[in-house]
Short mmCIF file of C-alpha atoms and ligand atoms in Angstrom, two decimals:
data_model
loop_
_atom_site.label_atom_id
_atom_site.label_comp_id
_atom_site.label_asym_id
_atom_site.label_seq_id
_atom_site.Cartn_x
_atom_site.Cartn_y
_atom_site.Cartn_z
CA MET W 1 -35.80 79.54 9.47
CA PHE W 2 -33.56 79.00 6.08
CA GLN W 3 -37.09 77.48 3.91
CA ARG W 4 -40.04 77.69 6.26
CA ARG W 5 -41.84 76.55 3.54
CA LEU W 6 -40.24 73.03 2.93
CA GLU W 7 -39.75 72.58 6.28
CA THR W 8 -42.67 73.13 7.99
CA LEU W 9 -44.89 71.34 5.20
CA ASP W 10 -47.45 69.00 6.61
CA ARG W 11 -46.69 65.33 6.71
CA GLU W 12 -49.67 64.40 4.25
CA LEU W 13 -47.42 67.00 1.93
CA ILE W 14 -43.63 65.65 3.06
CA GLU W 15 -45.08 62.16 1.91
CA LYS W 16 -46.97 62.77 -1.14
CA LEU W 17 -43.17 64.38 -2.09
CA GLN W 18 -41.30 61.89 -1.40
CA LEU W 19 -43.02 59.35 -3.41
CA GLU W 20 -42.71 61.25 -6.19
CA ARG W 21 -39.21 61.80 -5.79
CA LEU W 22 -38.76 58.14 -4.81
CA LYS W 23 -40.48 57.35 -8.61
CA ARG W 24 -37.92 59.91 -10.24
CA THR W 25 -35.29 58.06 -8.54
CA ILE W 26 -35.99 54.91 -9.74
CA GLN W 27 -36.06 56.34 -12.74
CA ARG W 28 -33.33 58.15 -13.06
CA ILE W 29 -31.16 54.16 -11.92
CA LYS W 30 -33.27 52.47 -14.70
CA ASP W 31 -32.23 55.45 -16.97
CA LYS W 32 -28.40 55.35 -16.24
CA ASN W 33 -27.09 52.91 -14.79
CA LYS W 34 -28.90 48.93 -15.86
CA LYS W 35 -26.41 46.69 -13.52
CA TYR W 36 -27.85 48.69 -10.67
CA TRP W 37 -31.34 48.83 -12.00
CA GLU W 38 -30.97 44.93 -12.11
CA LYS W 39 -29.73 44.92 -8.69
CA LEU W 40 -32.43 46.21 -7.43
CA GLY W 41 -34.84 44.07 -9.18
CA LYS W 42 -35.64 46.07 -12.38
CA PRO W 43 -38.51 47.66 -10.45
CA GLU W 44 -40.77 50.66 -12.33
CA PRO W 45 -41.59 53.72 -11.10
CA GLU W 46 -45.06 53.65 -11.82
CA ASP W 47 -45.27 50.09 -9.50
CA ILE W 48 -44.50 51.99 -6.83
CA LYS W 49 -48.14 53.06 -5.28
CA SER W 50 -47.26 54.05 -1.89
CA LEU W 51 -43.92 54.88 0.62
CA LYS W 52 -44.69 51.00 2.20
CA ASP W 53 -43.75 49.69 -1.26
CA LEU W 54 -39.99 50.59 -0.69
CA GLN W 55 -40.15 47.77 2.02
CA ASN W 56 -39.94 45.70 -0.84
CA PHE W 57 -37.07 46.92 -2.04
CA PRO W 58 -33.44 44.80 -1.21
CA PHE W 59 -30.73 46.61 0.90
CA ILE W 60 -27.51 48.38 -0.43
CA THR W 61 -25.05 47.57 2.18
CA LYS W 62 -21.17 49.46 2.52
CA GLU W 63 -20.02 46.05 0.69
CA ASP W 64 -21.59 46.12 -2.54
CA LEU W 65 -20.92 50.25 -2.47
CA ARG W 66 -17.17 48.85 -2.47
CA LYS W 67 -17.12 46.11 -4.67
CA ASN W 68 -18.76 48.70 -7.50
CA TYR W 69 -15.43 50.71 -6.79
CA PRO W 70 -14.39 53.40 -8.45
CA LEU W 71 -17.94 54.01 -10.41
CA ASP W 72 -19.37 50.74 -11.17
CA LEU W 73 -23.28 52.07 -9.20
CA ALA W 74 -22.79 55.64 -10.52
CA CYS W 75 -25.50 57.38 -12.22
CA GLY W 76 -24.40 59.09 -15.19
CA GLU W 77 -21.12 59.32 -17.10
CA GLN W 78 -17.72 60.65 -15.80
CA CYS W 79 -18.04 63.64 -17.41
CA GLU W 80 -21.31 64.63 -16.14
CA PHE W 81 -19.74 64.67 -12.37
CA VAL W 82 -17.81 67.27 -11.45
CA ARG W 83 -16.21 65.84 -8.17
CA PHE W 84 -16.17 63.05 -5.94
CA HIS W 85 -16.09 62.39 -1.96
CA MET W 86 -14.79 59.40 -0.61
CA SER W 87 -15.20 57.47 2.67
CA SER W 88 -13.01 58.21 5.37
CA GLY W 89 -11.19 56.00 8.36
CA THR W 90 -11.87 53.03 6.91
CA THR W 91 -9.48 50.12 5.77
CA GLY W 92 -9.67 48.60 2.28
CA THR W 93 -11.50 49.78 -0.57
CA PRO W 94 -13.08 53.27 -0.15
CA VAL W 95 -16.17 54.56 -1.08
CA VAL W 96 -16.64 57.10 -3.45
CA ASN W 97 -19.42 58.91 -4.31
CA PRO W 98 -19.32 61.27 -7.55
CA TYR W 99 -21.70 64.62 -7.60
CA THR W 100 -23.14 66.36 -10.35
CA PRO W 101 -23.41 70.40 -10.06
CA ALA W 102 -27.59 69.32 -9.00
CA ASP W 103 -25.87 67.07 -6.34
CA VAL W 104 -23.56 70.40 -5.16
CA GLU W 105 -26.31 72.53 -5.21
CA GLN W 106 -28.37 70.26 -3.01
CA TRP W 107 -25.73 69.78 -0.92
CA GLY W 108 -25.48 73.31 -0.17
CA GLU W 109 -28.90 73.26 0.24
CA ILE W 110 -29.12 71.16 3.04
CA MET W 111 -25.91 72.61 4.62
CA ALA W 112 -27.52 75.84 4.52
CA ARG W 113 -30.36 74.60 6.37
CA CYS W 114 -28.31 72.64 9.27
CA LEU W 115 -26.39 75.89 9.89
CA CYS W 116 -29.59 77.91 9.93
CA ALA W 117 -31.69 75.33 12.29
CA ALA W 118 -28.11 76.26 14.83
CA GLY W 119 -28.63 79.83 14.55
CA LEU W 120 -26.38 81.11 11.91
CA THR W 121 -26.90 84.01 9.98
CA PHE W 122 -25.08 86.11 7.50
CA LYS W 123 -23.68 87.91 10.60
CA ASP W 124 -21.78 85.02 11.64
CA VAL W 125 -17.84 84.05 11.30
CA LEU W 126 -17.36 80.09 10.68
CA GLN W 127 -14.51 78.36 11.41
CA ILE W 128 -14.22 75.05 9.57
CA THR W 129 -12.09 72.41 11.10
CA PRO W 130 -12.91 69.22 9.04
CA SER W 131 -10.67 68.69 6.07
CA PHE W 132 -10.93 69.80 2.68
CA GLY W 133 -10.62 67.13 0.70
CA LEU W 134 -11.87 63.39 0.01
CA PHE W 135 -13.64 63.87 3.28
CA ASN W 136 -16.41 65.54 2.64
CA GLY W 137 -16.64 67.67 6.13
CA GLY W 138 -14.76 70.62 4.65
CA PHE W 139 -16.99 71.56 1.66
CA GLY W 140 -19.87 70.88 3.30
CA PHE W 141 -20.12 73.41 5.87
CA HIS W 142 -18.52 75.83 3.07
CA TYR W 143 -21.02 75.32 0.75
CA GLY W 144 -23.84 75.51 3.37
CA ALA W 145 -22.31 78.69 5.21
CA GLU W 146 -21.92 80.68 1.70
CA LYS W 147 -25.60 80.32 0.82
CA VAL W 148 -26.29 81.63 4.35
CA GLY W 149 -23.52 84.18 3.50
CA CYS W 150 -21.47 83.53 6.80
CA PHE W 151 -17.76 84.68 6.85
CA VAL W 152 -15.77 81.50 6.78
CA VAL W 153 -12.52 80.94 7.68
CA PRO W 154 -11.73 77.70 5.85
CA ILE W 155 -8.77 76.85 8.07
CA GLY W 156 -9.15 72.96 7.98
CA PRO W 157 -7.87 70.38 10.61
CA GLY W 158 -4.75 70.40 12.97
CA ARG W 159 -2.55 73.44 13.67
CA THR W 160 -4.43 73.85 16.68
CA LEU W 161 -2.48 77.27 18.26
CA LEU W 162 -3.69 78.90 15.21
CA GLN W 163 -7.31 77.40 15.23
CA LEU W 164 -7.31 79.74 18.60
CA LYS W 165 -5.63 82.65 17.10
CA PHE W 166 -8.03 83.08 14.16
CA MET W 167 -10.65 82.34 17.09
CA LYS W 168 -9.91 85.58 18.32
CA ASP W 169 -7.97 87.67 15.23
CA PHE W 170 -11.86 87.15 13.02
CA LYS W 171 -14.06 87.03 15.62
CA THR W 172 -14.88 83.15 15.44
CA THR W 173 -18.71 82.78 16.10
CA ALA W 174 -19.36 79.33 14.91
CA LEU W 175 -17.19 75.92 14.91
CA ALA W 176 -17.16 73.36 13.24
CA GLY W 177 -15.91 69.97 13.75
CA ILE W 178 -15.85 66.47 14.02
CA ALA W 179 -16.70 65.49 17.42
CA SER W 180 -13.58 64.79 19.51
CA TYR W 181 -11.58 67.63 17.38
CA PRO W 182 -13.36 70.58 20.71
CA LEU W 183 -11.48 68.00 23.34
CA ARG W 184 -8.46 68.77 21.76
CA LEU W 185 -8.92 72.62 21.36
CA ILE W 186 -9.72 72.86 25.10
CA GLU W 187 -6.54 70.93 26.39
CA VAL W 188 -4.40 73.37 24.15
CA ALA W 189 -6.00 76.53 25.20
CA LYS W 190 -5.41 74.98 29.00
CA GLU W 191 -1.97 74.68 27.89
CA GLU W 192 -1.72 78.40 26.78
CA GLY W 193 -4.15 79.89 28.83
CA PHE W 194 -5.96 80.96 26.53
CA ASP W 195 -10.04 81.91 27.51
CA PHE W 196 -12.63 81.29 25.47
CA GLY W 197 -14.57 83.40 27.50
CA GLU W 198 -12.82 86.28 25.83
CA THR W 199 -13.98 85.28 21.85
CA GLU W 200 -17.22 85.87 20.61
CA LEU W 201 -17.61 81.89 19.94
CA ARG W 202 -21.18 80.70 21.07
CA VAL W 203 -22.00 77.63 18.50
CA GLY W 204 -20.45 74.44 17.95
CA ILE W 205 -21.46 72.18 15.33
CA PHE W 206 -19.66 68.68 15.60
CA GLY W 207 -20.40 65.27 14.16
CA ALA W 208 -18.93 62.31 11.95
CA GLU W 209 -18.24 60.81 15.45
CA VAL W 210 -20.52 59.28 17.84
CA TRP W 211 -20.32 61.84 21.29
CA SER W 212 -22.23 61.17 24.36
CA GLU W 213 -24.20 63.60 26.40
CA GLU W 214 -21.76 63.72 29.14
CA MET W 215 -18.77 64.54 26.03
CA ARG W 216 -21.32 66.99 24.88
CA ARG W 217 -21.97 68.79 27.88
CA TYR W 218 -18.07 69.45 28.70
CA ILE W 219 -17.86 70.84 25.61
CA GLU W 220 -20.29 73.56 26.18
CA ARG W 221 -18.87 74.19 29.70
CA GLU W 222 -15.41 74.11 28.69
CA MET W 223 -16.08 76.43 25.73
CA GLY W 224 -18.93 78.22 26.52
CA ILE W 225 -21.04 77.33 24.00
CA GLU W 226 -23.84 75.56 22.54
CA THR W 227 -23.19 72.35 19.85
CA PHE W 228 -25.75 70.91 17.68
CA ASP W 229 -25.29 67.45 16.36
CA ILE W 230 -25.00 67.04 13.11
CA ILE W 231 -25.43 63.66 10.84
CA GLY W 232 -24.77 62.67 7.41
CA MET W 233 -22.05 60.64 5.52
CA THR W 234 -20.28 60.37 2.18
CA GLU W 235 -22.47 57.57 1.48
CA THR W 236 -25.85 59.81 1.73
CA GLY W 237 -23.94 63.16 -0.35
CA GLY W 238 -21.91 64.10 2.52
CA VAL W 239 -22.96 65.90 6.01
CA GLY W 240 -26.42 67.44 6.71
CA LEU W 241 -28.42 64.40 6.07
CA GLY W 242 -29.74 65.99 9.58
CA ILE W 243 -29.41 68.69 12.36
CA ASP W 244 -30.47 69.13 16.04
CA CYS W 245 -32.21 72.54 16.48
CA LYS W 246 -32.36 74.76 19.07
CA ALA W 247 -34.82 72.87 20.81
CA HIS W 248 -32.85 69.95 21.13
CA LYS W 249 -35.45 67.34 20.62
CA GLY W 250 -34.09 65.03 18.05
CA ILE W 251 -31.80 65.49 14.67
CA HIS W 252 -34.53 66.53 12.13
CA VAL W 253 -33.95 64.79 9.28
CA TRP W 254 -34.14 66.69 5.46
CA GLU W 255 -37.90 64.54 4.57
CA ASP W 256 -37.47 66.06 1.18
CA HIS W 257 -34.18 65.01 0.21
CA TYR W 258 -34.44 61.65 2.59
CA ILE W 259 -36.42 58.61 3.71
CA VAL W 260 -35.21 56.88 6.57
CA GLU W 261 -36.36 53.79 8.09
CA ILE W 262 -35.43 52.16 11.48
CA VAL W 263 -34.69 48.34 10.83
CA ASN W 264 -33.53 45.52 12.90
CA PRO W 265 -29.92 45.13 12.27
CA GLU W 266 -30.18 41.24 12.29
CA THR W 267 -33.38 40.48 10.61
CA GLY W 268 -33.24 43.71 8.48
CA GLU W 269 -37.38 43.63 9.65
CA VAL W 270 -38.54 47.13 9.69
CA LEU W 271 -39.61 48.65 13.47
CA PRO W 272 -41.73 50.93 14.62
CA ASP W 273 -41.11 54.41 15.79
CA GLY W 274 -39.13 54.32 19.08
CA GLU W 275 -37.78 51.08 18.64
CA GLU W 276 -33.84 51.25 18.37
CA GLY W 277 -32.07 49.61 15.53
CA GLU W 278 -29.79 50.18 12.24
CA LEU W 279 -30.72 53.46 10.16
CA VAL W 280 -31.59 52.96 6.84
CA VAL W 281 -31.44 55.85 4.33
CA THR W 282 -33.11 56.57 0.57
CA THR W 283 -32.21 59.30 -1.38
CA LEU W 284 -34.57 61.16 -3.52
CA THR W 285 -32.82 63.74 -4.82
CA ARG W 286 -29.11 62.51 -5.58
CA GLU W 287 -28.05 62.08 -8.98
CA GLY W 288 -24.61 60.66 -8.79
CA LEU W 289 -25.23 58.23 -6.45
CA PRO W 290 -28.65 57.79 -5.35
CA LEU W 291 -29.27 55.26 -2.92
CA ILE W 292 -31.95 52.68 -1.97
CA ARG W 293 -32.36 51.58 1.23
CA TYR W 294 -28.68 51.82 2.48
CA ARG W 295 -27.48 50.56 5.35
CA THR W 296 -25.53 53.28 7.59
CA ARG W 297 -25.18 50.69 10.14
CA ASP W 298 -26.18 53.65 12.72
CA ILE W 299 -27.57 52.73 15.46
CA THR W 300 -30.56 55.07 16.69
CA LYS W 301 -34.35 55.30 17.07
CA ILE W 302 -37.24 57.67 15.95
CA LEU W 303 -38.11 60.24 18.27
CA SER W 304 -41.38 62.27 16.44
CA ARG W 305 -43.05 62.33 13.56
CA GLU W 306 -44.79 65.36 14.75
CA ARG W 307 -44.15 69.36 14.49
CA CYS W 308 -41.27 70.37 16.78
CA ASP W 309 -41.05 73.13 19.25
CA CYS W 310 -39.14 74.83 16.27
CA GLY W 311 -41.97 74.40 14.10
CA ARG W 312 -40.07 71.88 11.66
CA THR W 313 -42.15 69.04 10.85
CA HIS W 314 -39.69 66.84 9.62
CA LEU W 315 -38.96 63.82 11.56
CA ARG W 316 -36.56 63.44 14.40
CA LEU W 317 -34.25 60.99 15.13
CA ASP W 318 -32.49 60.19 18.26
CA ARG W 319 -28.51 60.96 18.56
CA ILE W 320 -26.43 58.08 17.23
CA LYS W 321 -25.99 55.57 19.91
CA GLY W 322 -23.02 53.90 17.88
CA ARG W 323 -22.63 51.48 14.97
CA THR W 324 -23.18 48.40 14.28
CA ASP W 325 -19.67 48.01 13.81
CA ASP W 326 -18.33 49.65 16.62
CA MET W 327 -20.16 47.20 18.91
CA LEU W 328 -18.07 45.31 21.52
CA LYS W 329 -19.05 41.64 22.34
CA VAL W 330 -16.55 40.76 25.53
CA LYS W 331 -17.68 37.64 27.59
CA GLY W 332 -20.38 37.85 25.61
CA VAL W 333 -21.85 41.10 26.89
CA CYS W 334 -22.53 43.58 23.92
CA PHE W 335 -22.08 46.99 24.52
CA TYR W 336 -21.40 50.40 22.80
CA PRO W 337 -17.68 52.48 23.26
CA ARG W 338 -20.58 55.42 24.48
CA GLN W 339 -22.21 53.16 27.25
CA ILE W 340 -17.92 53.89 29.33
CA GLU W 341 -17.65 56.99 27.58
CA GLU W 342 -21.04 58.30 29.87
CA ILE W 343 -19.63 56.53 32.57
CA ILE W 344 -16.03 58.43 32.68
CA MET W 345 -17.06 61.51 31.91
CA LYS W 346 -19.69 62.08 34.92
CA TYR W 347 -15.98 62.11 36.76
CA PRO W 348 -15.19 65.81 36.21
CA GLU W 349 -11.64 64.72 37.28
CA VAL W 350 -11.25 62.70 34.24
CA LEU W 351 -10.10 63.81 30.98
CA PRO W 352 -12.08 63.55 28.14
CA ASN W 353 -9.20 61.13 26.55
CA TYR W 354 -9.68 57.60 26.79
CA GLN W 355 -9.85 54.01 25.35
CA ILE W 356 -10.65 50.39 25.41
CA ILE W 357 -8.37 48.09 24.82
CA ILE W 358 -9.37 44.31 23.75
CA GLY W 359 -7.13 41.33 23.97
CA LYS W 360 -6.81 38.00 24.51
CA HIS W 361 -5.15 36.43 27.52
CA GLU W 362 -4.52 32.32 27.46
CA GLY W 363 -7.09 32.18 25.14
CA LYS W 364 -9.73 34.88 27.37
CA ASP W 365 -11.08 37.95 26.62
CA VAL W 366 -9.97 40.94 28.48
CA VAL W 367 -10.75 44.46 28.24
CA GLU W 368 -9.12 47.38 30.14
CA VAL W 369 -10.41 50.85 29.99
CA VAL W 370 -7.42 53.44 29.70
CA ILE W 371 -8.53 56.74 31.20
CA GLU W 372 -6.28 59.88 32.01
CA ALA W 373 -6.99 62.28 35.35
CA ASP W 374 -4.55 64.73 36.49
CA LYS W 375 -4.20 62.37 40.01
CA GLN W 376 -3.80 59.36 40.27
CA ASP W 377 -6.39 58.01 42.65
CA GLU W 378 -6.88 54.70 43.27
CA TYR W 379 -10.50 54.95 44.94
CA LEU W 380 -11.79 57.04 41.61
CA LYS W 381 -10.54 53.91 39.44
CA GLU W 382 -12.27 51.65 41.80
CA ARG W 383 -15.55 53.91 41.72
CA ILE W 384 -15.59 53.71 37.55
CA GLU W 385 -14.86 50.07 37.55
CA GLU W 386 -17.62 49.29 40.24
CA GLU W 387 -19.79 51.83 37.79
CA ILE W 388 -18.86 49.70 34.48
CA TYR W 389 -19.57 46.29 36.22
CA SER W 390 -23.35 47.61 37.56
CA LEU W 391 -23.97 48.77 34.02
CA LEU W 392 -22.25 46.16 32.07
CA GLY W 393 -22.39 43.28 34.62
CA LEU W 394 -18.49 42.64 33.37
CA HIS W 395 -15.50 42.93 34.92
CA ILE W 396 -13.16 45.99 33.12
CA ALA W 397 -10.31 46.51 35.01
CA VAL W 398 -9.62 50.54 34.49
CA THR W 399 -6.31 52.34 34.13
CA LEU W 400 -5.20 55.47 35.12
CA LYS W 401 -2.61 57.52 33.10
CA LYS W 402 -1.33 60.82 33.65
CA LYS W 403 -2.19 63.81 31.47
CA GLY W 404 -1.30 63.76 27.79
CA GLU W 405 -0.37 59.62 27.76
CA ILE W 406 -2.78 58.49 25.43
CA PRO W 407 -1.76 59.19 22.16
CA ARG W 408 -3.71 62.39 20.34
CA SER W 409 -5.51 61.77 17.10
CA GLU W 410 -5.74 65.69 14.64
CA GLY W 411 -8.49 62.96 12.17
CA LYS W 412 -11.19 60.98 14.45
CA ALA W 413 -10.13 59.73 17.80
CA VAL W 414 -9.27 56.37 18.15
CA ARG W 415 -10.67 54.63 21.22
CA VAL W 416 -10.74 51.09 20.99
CA LYS W 417 -7.34 49.21 20.27
CA LYS W 418 -7.95 45.63 19.70
CA PHE W 419 -5.07 42.92 19.78
CA SER W 420 -5.61 39.51 19.37
ZN1 ZN Q 1 -36.98 71.50 15.80
#
């Protein structure tokens, strides 16, 4: 374990530390950015008596951050910052998160914890496939790996043939990537006759996208690795907010750095542990863009605050089920793309690329799921349609395509297409 004392603190001590750091964060906002402080209702740090008082604060939304582009909510002058990262994959105004030197250090610390939770040591070779740039992924893994002392292969995204070559040449043991990238690696490996069994690869750390249990099993089976689900986003300071450990009984959130709450996405009411809702994050150690009650739009629940089999005491979240803005509503039925993925991935003859196409025909909603299979089998199509109907109560047409007919993306996978 990388930071045994901090990662196994008793709950009482975790909460004491959180309260102290929450006050310090409020003080920083008050000192550094009056506009931000006023937006929070001009709170005085000494007025916060317990963690429950956090519930009196207003939420911060992605829209708030966008409206304050580029640095209007930043806590510090630009000369105090050393860099920024920016939200990816969205349209319109981006969200910018500026980093002080202490923020870069904090990031390295939580990422090193994540890598250790996945069993990495200085003997590991980590191939980093997210990009090094505005997107936070590449740098986050890099800082963590430097602290652990891994040998880094800083290849970045794409160049799949080179990825496979390096995996062999540099004896890569661990792979970091966005969750759909291993699918591309598996596909190209099959075409090239590349055998993962002949590599040293044993660990995959994937995130930045919602990936189902079935997708996870597929990746583990095809690559012969153990996978870890890592979470985090630009707004919270990048990848590394949490990861599942070797017990795989939920995602540990580093509670000395973050407070998480689950709220009802409609009403904003805080939900009890075990109930599913929207993840809300408060940062406790970030300087450039500290966040108070940031609504992430991720749907999950708190699984446990008890000590885990791995010894860590930091609370565990369920894997992310979807994003509030990924929720699809067709003919009054609400569902997440992940629910469709779970069904189609159960069929070994279906390839792990799919698209959900939503449009209107003569004023009515129409939805279609496009999948790829090696064989064009009418019976397979019918079975999947039936299974979707029994889960959602909604008739969705399944269209079978040949391997390679659904466009591949080198960045985040495009799973849903909407036409109006
Ligand atoms: Zn654990």
